[in-house]
Short mmCIF file of C-alpha atoms in Angstrom, two decimals:
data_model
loop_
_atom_site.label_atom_id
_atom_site.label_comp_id
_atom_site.label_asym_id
_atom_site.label_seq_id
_atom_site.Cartn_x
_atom_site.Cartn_y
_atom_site.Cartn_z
CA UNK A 1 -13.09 -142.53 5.00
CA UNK A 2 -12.66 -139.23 6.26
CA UNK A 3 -13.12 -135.59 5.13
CA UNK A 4 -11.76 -132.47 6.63
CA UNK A 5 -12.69 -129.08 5.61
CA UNK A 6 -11.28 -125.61 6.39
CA UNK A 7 -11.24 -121.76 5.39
CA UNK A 8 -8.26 -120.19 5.53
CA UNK A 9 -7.28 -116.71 4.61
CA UNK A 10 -3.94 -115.61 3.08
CA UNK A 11 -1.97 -112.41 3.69
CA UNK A 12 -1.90 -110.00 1.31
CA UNK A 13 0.58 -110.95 -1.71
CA UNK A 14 1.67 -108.84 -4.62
CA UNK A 15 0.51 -108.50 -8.30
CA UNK A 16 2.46 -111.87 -9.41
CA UNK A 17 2.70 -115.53 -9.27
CA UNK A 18 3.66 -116.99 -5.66
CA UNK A 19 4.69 -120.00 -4.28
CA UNK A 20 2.09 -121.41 -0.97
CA UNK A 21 2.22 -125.07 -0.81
CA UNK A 22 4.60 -124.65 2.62
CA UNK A 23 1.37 -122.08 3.94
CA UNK A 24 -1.18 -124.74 2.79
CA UNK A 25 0.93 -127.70 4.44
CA UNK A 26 0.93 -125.76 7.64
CA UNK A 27 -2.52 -125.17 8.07
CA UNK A 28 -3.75 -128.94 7.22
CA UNK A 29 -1.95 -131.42 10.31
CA UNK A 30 -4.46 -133.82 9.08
CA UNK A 31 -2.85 -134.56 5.85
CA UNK A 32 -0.70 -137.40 8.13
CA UNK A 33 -4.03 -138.91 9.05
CA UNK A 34 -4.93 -139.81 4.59
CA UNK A 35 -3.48 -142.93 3.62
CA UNK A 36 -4.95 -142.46 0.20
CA UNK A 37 -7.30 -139.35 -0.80
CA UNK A 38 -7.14 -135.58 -2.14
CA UNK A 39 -6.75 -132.44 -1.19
CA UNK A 40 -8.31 -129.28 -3.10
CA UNK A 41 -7.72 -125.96 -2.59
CA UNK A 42 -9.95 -123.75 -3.88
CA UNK A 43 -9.87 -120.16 -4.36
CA UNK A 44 -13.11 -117.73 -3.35
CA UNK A 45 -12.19 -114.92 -5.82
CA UNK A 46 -12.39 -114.26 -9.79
CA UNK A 47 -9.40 -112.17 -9.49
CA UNK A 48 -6.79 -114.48 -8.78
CA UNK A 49 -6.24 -117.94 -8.93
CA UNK A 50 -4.31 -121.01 -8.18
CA UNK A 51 -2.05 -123.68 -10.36
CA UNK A 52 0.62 -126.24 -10.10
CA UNK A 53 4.03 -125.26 -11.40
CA UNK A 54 8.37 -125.16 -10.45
CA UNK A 55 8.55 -124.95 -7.01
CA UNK A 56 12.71 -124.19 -7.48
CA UNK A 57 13.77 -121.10 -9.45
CA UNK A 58 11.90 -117.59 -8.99
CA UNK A 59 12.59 -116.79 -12.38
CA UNK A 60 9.72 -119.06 -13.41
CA UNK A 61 7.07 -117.17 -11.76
CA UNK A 62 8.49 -113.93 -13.03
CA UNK A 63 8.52 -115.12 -16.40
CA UNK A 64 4.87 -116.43 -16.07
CA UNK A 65 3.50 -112.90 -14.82
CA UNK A 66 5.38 -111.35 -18.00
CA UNK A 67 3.78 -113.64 -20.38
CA UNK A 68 0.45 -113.51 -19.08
CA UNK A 69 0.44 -110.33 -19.30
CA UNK A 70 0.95 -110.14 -22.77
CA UNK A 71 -1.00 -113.28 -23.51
CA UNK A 72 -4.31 -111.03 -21.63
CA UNK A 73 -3.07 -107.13 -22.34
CA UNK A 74 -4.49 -104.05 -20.17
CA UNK A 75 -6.30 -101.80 -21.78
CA UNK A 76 -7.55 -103.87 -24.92
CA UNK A 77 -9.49 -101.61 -27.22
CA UNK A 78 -12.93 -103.93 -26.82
CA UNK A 79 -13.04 -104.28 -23.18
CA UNK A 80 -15.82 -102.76 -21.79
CA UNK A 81 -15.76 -104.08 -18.02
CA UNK A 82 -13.55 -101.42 -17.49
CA UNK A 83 -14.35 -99.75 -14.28
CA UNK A 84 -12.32 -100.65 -11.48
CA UNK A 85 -8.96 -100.35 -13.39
CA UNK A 86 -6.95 -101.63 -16.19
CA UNK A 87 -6.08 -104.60 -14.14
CA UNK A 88 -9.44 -105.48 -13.81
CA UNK A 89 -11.12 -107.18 -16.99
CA UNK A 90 -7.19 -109.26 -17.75
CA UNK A 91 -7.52 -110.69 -14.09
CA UNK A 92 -10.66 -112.16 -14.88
CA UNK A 93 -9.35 -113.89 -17.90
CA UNK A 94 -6.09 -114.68 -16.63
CA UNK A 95 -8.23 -116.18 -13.55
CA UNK A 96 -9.87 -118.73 -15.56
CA UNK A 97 -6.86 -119.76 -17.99
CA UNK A 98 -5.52 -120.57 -14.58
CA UNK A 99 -8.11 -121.80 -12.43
CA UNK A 100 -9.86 -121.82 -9.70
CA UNK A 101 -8.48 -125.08 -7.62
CA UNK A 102 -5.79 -127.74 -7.36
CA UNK A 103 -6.58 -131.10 -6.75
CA UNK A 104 -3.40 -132.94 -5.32
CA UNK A 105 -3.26 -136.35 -4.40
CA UNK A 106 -2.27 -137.44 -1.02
CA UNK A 107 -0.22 -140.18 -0.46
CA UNK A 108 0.98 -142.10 2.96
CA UNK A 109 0.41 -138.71 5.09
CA UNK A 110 1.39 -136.18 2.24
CA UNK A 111 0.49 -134.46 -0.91
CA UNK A 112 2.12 -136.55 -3.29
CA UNK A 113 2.75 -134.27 -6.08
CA UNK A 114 6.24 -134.16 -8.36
CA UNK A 115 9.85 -133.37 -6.65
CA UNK A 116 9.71 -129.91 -8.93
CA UNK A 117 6.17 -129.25 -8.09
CA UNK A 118 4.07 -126.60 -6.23
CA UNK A 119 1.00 -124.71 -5.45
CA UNK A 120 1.11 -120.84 -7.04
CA UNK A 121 -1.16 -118.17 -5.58
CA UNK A 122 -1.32 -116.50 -8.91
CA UNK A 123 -2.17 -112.65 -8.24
CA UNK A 124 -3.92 -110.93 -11.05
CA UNK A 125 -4.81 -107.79 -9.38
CA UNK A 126 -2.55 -104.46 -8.47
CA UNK A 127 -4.25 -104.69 -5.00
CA UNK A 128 -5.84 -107.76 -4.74
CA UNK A 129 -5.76 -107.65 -0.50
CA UNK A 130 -6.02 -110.91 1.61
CA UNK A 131 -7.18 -113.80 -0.35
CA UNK A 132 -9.72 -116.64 1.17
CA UNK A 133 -8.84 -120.26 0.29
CA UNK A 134 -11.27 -123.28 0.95
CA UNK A 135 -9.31 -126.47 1.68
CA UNK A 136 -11.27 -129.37 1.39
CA UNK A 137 -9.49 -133.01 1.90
CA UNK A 138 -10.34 -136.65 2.19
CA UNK A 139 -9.36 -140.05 2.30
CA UNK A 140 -9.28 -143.27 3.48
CA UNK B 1 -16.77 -146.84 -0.46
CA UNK B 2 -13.12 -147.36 -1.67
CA UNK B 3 -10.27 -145.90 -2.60
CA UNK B 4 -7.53 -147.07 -4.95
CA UNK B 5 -4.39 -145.53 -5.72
CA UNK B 6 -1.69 -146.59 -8.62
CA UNK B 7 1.98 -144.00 -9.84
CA UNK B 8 2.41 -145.43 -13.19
CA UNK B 9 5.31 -144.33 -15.87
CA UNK B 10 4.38 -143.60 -19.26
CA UNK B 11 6.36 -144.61 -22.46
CA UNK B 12 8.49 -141.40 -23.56
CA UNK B 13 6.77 -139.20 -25.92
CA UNK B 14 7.51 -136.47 -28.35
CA UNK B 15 6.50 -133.02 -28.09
CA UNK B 16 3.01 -132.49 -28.87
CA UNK B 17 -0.57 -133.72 -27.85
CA UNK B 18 -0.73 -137.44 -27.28
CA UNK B 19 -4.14 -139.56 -26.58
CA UNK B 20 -3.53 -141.77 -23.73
CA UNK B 21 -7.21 -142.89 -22.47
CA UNK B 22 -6.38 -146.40 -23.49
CA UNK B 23 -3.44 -145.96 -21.19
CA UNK B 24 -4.84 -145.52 -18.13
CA UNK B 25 -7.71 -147.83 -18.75
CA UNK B 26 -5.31 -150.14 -19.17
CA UNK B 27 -3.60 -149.75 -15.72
CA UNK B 28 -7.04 -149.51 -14.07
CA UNK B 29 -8.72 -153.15 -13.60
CA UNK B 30 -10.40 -151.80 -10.82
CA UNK B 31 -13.05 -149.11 -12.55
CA UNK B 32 -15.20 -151.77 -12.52
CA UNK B 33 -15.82 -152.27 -9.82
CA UNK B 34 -16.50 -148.55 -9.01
CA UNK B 35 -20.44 -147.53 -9.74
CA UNK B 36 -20.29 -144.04 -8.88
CA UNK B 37 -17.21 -142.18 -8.44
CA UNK B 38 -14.50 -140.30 -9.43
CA UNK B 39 -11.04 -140.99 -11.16
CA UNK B 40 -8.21 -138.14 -10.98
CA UNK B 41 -5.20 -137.80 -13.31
CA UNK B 42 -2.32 -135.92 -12.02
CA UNK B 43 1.17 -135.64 -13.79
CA UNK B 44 4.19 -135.40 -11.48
CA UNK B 45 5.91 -132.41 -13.74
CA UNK B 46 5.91 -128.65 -14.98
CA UNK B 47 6.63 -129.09 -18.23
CA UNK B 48 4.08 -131.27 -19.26
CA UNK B 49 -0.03 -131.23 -18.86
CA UNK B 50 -2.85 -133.18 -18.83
CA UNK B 51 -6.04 -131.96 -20.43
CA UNK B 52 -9.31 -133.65 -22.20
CA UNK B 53 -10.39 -133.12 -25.74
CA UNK B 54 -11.36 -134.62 -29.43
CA UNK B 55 -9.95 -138.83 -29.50
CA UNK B 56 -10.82 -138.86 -33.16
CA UNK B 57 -9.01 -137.19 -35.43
CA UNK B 58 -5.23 -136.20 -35.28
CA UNK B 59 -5.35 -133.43 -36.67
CA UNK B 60 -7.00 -131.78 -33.78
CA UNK B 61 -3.61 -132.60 -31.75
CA UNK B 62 -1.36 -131.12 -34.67
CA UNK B 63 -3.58 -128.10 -34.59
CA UNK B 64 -3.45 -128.00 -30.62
CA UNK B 65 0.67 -127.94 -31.04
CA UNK B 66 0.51 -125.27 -33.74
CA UNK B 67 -1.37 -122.90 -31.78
CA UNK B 68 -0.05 -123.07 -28.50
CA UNK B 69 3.39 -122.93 -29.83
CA UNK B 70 1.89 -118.91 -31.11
CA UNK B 71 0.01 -118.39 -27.83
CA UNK B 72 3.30 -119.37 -26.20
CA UNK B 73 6.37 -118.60 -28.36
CA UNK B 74 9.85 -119.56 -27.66
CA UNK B 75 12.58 -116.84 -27.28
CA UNK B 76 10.59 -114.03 -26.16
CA UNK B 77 12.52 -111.33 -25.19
CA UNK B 78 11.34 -110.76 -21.31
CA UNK B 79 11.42 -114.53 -20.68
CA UNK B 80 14.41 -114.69 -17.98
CA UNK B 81 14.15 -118.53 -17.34
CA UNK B 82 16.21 -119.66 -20.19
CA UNK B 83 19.22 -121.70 -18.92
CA UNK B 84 17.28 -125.24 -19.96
CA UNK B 85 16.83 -124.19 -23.43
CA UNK B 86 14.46 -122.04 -25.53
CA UNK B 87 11.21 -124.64 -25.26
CA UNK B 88 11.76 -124.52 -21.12
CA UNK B 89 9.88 -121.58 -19.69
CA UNK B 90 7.21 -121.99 -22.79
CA UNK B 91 7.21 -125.82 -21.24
CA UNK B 92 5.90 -124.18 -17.75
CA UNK B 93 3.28 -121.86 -19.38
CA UNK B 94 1.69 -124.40 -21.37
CA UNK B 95 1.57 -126.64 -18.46
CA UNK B 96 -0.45 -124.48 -16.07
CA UNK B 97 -2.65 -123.32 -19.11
CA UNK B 98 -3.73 -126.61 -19.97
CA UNK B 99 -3.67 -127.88 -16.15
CA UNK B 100 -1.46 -130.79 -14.01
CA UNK B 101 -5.04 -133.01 -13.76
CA UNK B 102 -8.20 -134.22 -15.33
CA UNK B 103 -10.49 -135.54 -12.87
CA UNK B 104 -13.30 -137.63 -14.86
CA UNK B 105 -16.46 -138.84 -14.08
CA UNK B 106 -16.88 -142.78 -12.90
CA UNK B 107 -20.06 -144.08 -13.59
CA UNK B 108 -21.24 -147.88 -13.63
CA UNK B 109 -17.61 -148.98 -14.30
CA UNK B 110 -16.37 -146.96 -16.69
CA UNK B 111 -15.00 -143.54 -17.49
CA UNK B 112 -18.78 -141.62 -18.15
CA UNK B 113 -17.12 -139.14 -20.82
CA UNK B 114 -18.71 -138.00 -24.02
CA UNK B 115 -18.05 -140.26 -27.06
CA UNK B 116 -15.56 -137.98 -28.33
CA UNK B 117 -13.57 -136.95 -25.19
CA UNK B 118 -9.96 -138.63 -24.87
CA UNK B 119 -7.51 -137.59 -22.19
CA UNK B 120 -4.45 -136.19 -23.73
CA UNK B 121 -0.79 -135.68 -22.62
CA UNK B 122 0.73 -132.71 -23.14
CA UNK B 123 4.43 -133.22 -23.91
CA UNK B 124 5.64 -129.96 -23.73
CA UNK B 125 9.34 -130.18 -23.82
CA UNK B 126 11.78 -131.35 -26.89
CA UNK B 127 13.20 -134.22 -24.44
CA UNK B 128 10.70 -134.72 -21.75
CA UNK B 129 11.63 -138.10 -21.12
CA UNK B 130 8.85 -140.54 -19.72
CA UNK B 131 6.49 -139.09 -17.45
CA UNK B 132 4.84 -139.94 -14.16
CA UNK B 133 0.65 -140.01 -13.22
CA UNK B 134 -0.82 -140.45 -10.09
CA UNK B 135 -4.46 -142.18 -10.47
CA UNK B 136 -6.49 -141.59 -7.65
CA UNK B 137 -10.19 -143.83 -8.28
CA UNK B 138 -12.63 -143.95 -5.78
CA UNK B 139 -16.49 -144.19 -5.27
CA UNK B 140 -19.25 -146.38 -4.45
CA UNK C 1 -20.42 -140.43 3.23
CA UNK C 2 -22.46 -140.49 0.37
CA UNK C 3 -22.29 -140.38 -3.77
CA UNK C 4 -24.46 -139.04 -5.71
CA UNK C 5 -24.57 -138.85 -9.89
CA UNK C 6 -26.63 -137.44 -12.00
CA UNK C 7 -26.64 -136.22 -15.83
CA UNK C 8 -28.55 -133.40 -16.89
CA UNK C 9 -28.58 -131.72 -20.85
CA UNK C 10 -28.85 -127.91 -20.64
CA UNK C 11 -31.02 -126.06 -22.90
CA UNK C 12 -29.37 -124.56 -25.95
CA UNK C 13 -27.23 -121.85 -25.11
CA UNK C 14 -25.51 -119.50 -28.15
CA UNK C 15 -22.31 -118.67 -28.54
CA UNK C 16 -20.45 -117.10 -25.51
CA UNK C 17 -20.38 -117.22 -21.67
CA UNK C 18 -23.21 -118.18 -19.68
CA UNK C 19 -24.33 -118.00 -16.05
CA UNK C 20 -25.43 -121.33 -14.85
CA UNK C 21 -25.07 -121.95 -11.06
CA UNK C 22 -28.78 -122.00 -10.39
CA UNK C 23 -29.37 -123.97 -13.25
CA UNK C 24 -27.31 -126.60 -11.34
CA UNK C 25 -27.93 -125.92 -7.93
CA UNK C 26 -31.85 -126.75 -9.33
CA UNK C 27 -31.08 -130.15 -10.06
CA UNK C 28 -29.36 -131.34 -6.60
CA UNK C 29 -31.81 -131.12 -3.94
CA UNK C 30 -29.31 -134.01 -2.47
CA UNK C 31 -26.86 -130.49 -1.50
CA UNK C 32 -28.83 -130.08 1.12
CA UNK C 33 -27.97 -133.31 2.44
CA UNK C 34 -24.38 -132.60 2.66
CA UNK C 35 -22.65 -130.99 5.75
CA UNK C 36 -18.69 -131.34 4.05
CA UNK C 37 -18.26 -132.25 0.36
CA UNK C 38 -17.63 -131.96 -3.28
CA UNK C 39 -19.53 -130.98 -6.56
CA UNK C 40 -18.07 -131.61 -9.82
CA UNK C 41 -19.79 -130.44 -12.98
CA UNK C 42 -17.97 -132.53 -15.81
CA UNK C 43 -19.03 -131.54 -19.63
CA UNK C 44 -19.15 -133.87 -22.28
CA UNK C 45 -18.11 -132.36 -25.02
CA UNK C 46 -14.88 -130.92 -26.45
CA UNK C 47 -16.03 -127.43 -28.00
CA UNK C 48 -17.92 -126.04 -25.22
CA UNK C 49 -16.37 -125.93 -21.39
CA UNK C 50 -17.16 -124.73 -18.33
CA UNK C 51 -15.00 -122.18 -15.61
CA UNK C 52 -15.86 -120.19 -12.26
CA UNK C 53 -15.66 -116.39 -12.88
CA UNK C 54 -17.35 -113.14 -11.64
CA UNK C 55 -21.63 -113.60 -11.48
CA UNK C 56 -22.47 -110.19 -11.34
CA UNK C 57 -21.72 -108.09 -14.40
CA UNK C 58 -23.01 -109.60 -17.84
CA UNK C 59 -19.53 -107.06 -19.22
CA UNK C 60 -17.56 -109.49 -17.59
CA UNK C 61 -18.56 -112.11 -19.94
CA UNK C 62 -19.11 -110.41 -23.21
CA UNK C 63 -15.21 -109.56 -22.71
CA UNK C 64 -14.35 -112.90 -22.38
CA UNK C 65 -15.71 -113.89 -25.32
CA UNK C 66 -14.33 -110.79 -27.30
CA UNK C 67 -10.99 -111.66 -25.78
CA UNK C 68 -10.68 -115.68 -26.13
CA UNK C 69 -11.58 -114.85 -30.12
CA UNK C 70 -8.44 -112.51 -29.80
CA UNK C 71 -6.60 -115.27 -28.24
CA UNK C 72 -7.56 -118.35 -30.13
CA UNK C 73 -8.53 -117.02 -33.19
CA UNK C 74 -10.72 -118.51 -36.47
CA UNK C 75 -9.10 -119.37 -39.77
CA UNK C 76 -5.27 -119.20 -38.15
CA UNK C 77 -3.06 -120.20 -41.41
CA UNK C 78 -1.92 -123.26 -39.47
CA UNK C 79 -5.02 -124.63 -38.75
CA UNK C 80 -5.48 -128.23 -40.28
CA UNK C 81 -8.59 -129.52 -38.73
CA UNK C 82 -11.13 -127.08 -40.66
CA UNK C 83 -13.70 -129.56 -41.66
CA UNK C 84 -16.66 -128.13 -39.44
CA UNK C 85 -16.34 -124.63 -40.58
CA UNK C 86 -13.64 -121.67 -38.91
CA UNK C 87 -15.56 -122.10 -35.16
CA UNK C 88 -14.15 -125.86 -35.08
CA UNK C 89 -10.88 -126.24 -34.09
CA UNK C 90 -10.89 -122.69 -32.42
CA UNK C 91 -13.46 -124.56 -30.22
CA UNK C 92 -11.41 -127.46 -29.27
CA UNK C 93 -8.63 -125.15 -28.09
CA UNK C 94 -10.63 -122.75 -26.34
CA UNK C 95 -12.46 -126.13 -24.19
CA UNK C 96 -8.89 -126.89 -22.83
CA UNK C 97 -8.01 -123.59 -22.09
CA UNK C 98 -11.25 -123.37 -19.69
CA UNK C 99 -11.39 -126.75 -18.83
CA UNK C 100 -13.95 -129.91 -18.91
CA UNK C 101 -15.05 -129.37 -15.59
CA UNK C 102 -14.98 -127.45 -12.33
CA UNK C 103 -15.31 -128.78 -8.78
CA UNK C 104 -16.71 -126.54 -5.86
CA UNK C 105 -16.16 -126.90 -2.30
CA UNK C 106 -19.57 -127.58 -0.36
CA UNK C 107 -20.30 -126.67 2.83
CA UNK C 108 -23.49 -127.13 5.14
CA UNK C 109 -25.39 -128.04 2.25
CA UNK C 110 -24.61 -125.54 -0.01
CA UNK C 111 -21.69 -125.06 -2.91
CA UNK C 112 -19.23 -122.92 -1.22
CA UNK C 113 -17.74 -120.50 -3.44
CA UNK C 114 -17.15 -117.02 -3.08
CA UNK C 115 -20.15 -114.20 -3.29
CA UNK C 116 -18.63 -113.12 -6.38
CA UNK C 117 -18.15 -116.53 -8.18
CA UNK C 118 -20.36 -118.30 -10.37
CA UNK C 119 -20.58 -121.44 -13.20
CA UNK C 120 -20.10 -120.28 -16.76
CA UNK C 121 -20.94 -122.36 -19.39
CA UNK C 122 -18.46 -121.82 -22.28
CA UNK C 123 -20.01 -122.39 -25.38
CA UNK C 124 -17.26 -122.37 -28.28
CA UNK C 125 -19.53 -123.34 -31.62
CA UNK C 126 -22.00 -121.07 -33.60
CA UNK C 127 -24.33 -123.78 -32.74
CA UNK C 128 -23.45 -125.94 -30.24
CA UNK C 129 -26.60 -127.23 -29.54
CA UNK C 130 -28.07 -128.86 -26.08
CA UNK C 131 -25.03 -129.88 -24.30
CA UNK C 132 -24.51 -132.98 -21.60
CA UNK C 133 -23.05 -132.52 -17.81
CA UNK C 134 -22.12 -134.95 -15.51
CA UNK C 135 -23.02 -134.15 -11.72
CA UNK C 136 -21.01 -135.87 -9.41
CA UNK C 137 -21.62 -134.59 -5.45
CA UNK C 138 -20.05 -136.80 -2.78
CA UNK C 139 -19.44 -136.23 1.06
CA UNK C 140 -20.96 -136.43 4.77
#
């Protein structure tokens, strides 16, 4: 059994949904050491957040920044945590719907997720700056 | 500790919210040998989610399908993401609002939810065809 | 490495978001103990869930709260499941939005999340009463 833990911190990415599994995979040569285990990656911020979704087409994440922003509007008439911008309050929200970690499973040296599948930065904020991940991964 | 590790296929299902607890306890001899721990359920897709909720009554999944299908409407006009068909890109929404895992609590054997907690798929797709999990167990 | 379980029942909490890190952080002396690890915080119930989001501003989570009953709303035409009153199924959708459980990085004995981050209990149900969470901590 072994565990492996390390801080990392992202560069600065856009208002949008982004794919980082090939930046996580980089900074964790210890994945080829887990037979069997996890990995998490965890997020240190309410303002964005993380999910698994199509690693392939870009139109995906365009189309999930679109509808989230519709699903959690700017400006919503009851909103009263309202003072660092419009953006604000909806990346909180859209933040949670998301989440705040991935758990993958690790496989024979690598994350063993789908063919289709990756790990989305998801950027609620208009400047959101350099984000701090916690990976944290184990295994036998 | 240990570690145990098991892909399984599931059965194809239609679109809509599925219980499939049984399921997995069924492919999983080896909960009981686990006192403490931890068992993870990942799906191997982006069009289809895992999440946990009410194992009684259906018409908490019908209900689930309603709604979601209004949270997360087909045909909207900014959606770009269309060539698969009008329930694709809603497919990949739903999926990263409900989540890709459930990671439950292992306790003297057995799954230690609350008596009415099931874990459901999430078929979102007209087709899907049968899915893939990962089960990760492991614990003391 | 070492496991460690426990179940606690928080006090009744109404209807909304609720700050409970140090309500949890009270009940696992055994943190201290651990130099790399894992918490999970699993709830048992299917109306009331739990998320990480910001722990400083109470506006933060009065908006949430006027914004998920925006999002998920009561008496919905569609709705079948109405048995328990117009808070019911709006519940059950609202739990799998948020999610059944969270799990937080830990580091030198301590839950490593950002400064800004903190446990929310999501209660969905007029009265929900005193509700059940699994504590699951594990590392080395």
């Amino acid at each position: 059994m072994q565990f492996f833990q390390k801080e990392i911190q992202l560069k600065e990415y856009r208002r949008g949904f982004h794919l980082i599994t090939s930046v996580i995979e980089r900074e964790l040569p210890e994945l080829s050491k887990i037979k069997v285990g996890q990995l998490q990656v965890f997020i240190k911020h309410t303002s964005a957040s993380l999910t698994v979704n199509e690693n392939a087409d870009p139109s995906v994440r365009t189309d999930f920044e679109s509808h989230i922003n519709v699903m959690v509007p700017e400006n919503a008439p009851y909103y009263i945590h309202t003072y660092e911008g419009p953006d604000d309050m909806p990346a909180h929200i859209k933040a949670s719907l998301m989440g705040c970690s991935v758990t993958l499973p690790v496989t024979n040296g690598k994350l063993n997720m789908g063919i289709w599948q990756g790990v989305y930065l998801c950027e609620h904020r208009d400047y959101g700056g350099s984000r701090k991940l916690v990976l944290t991964l184990f295994g036998s």
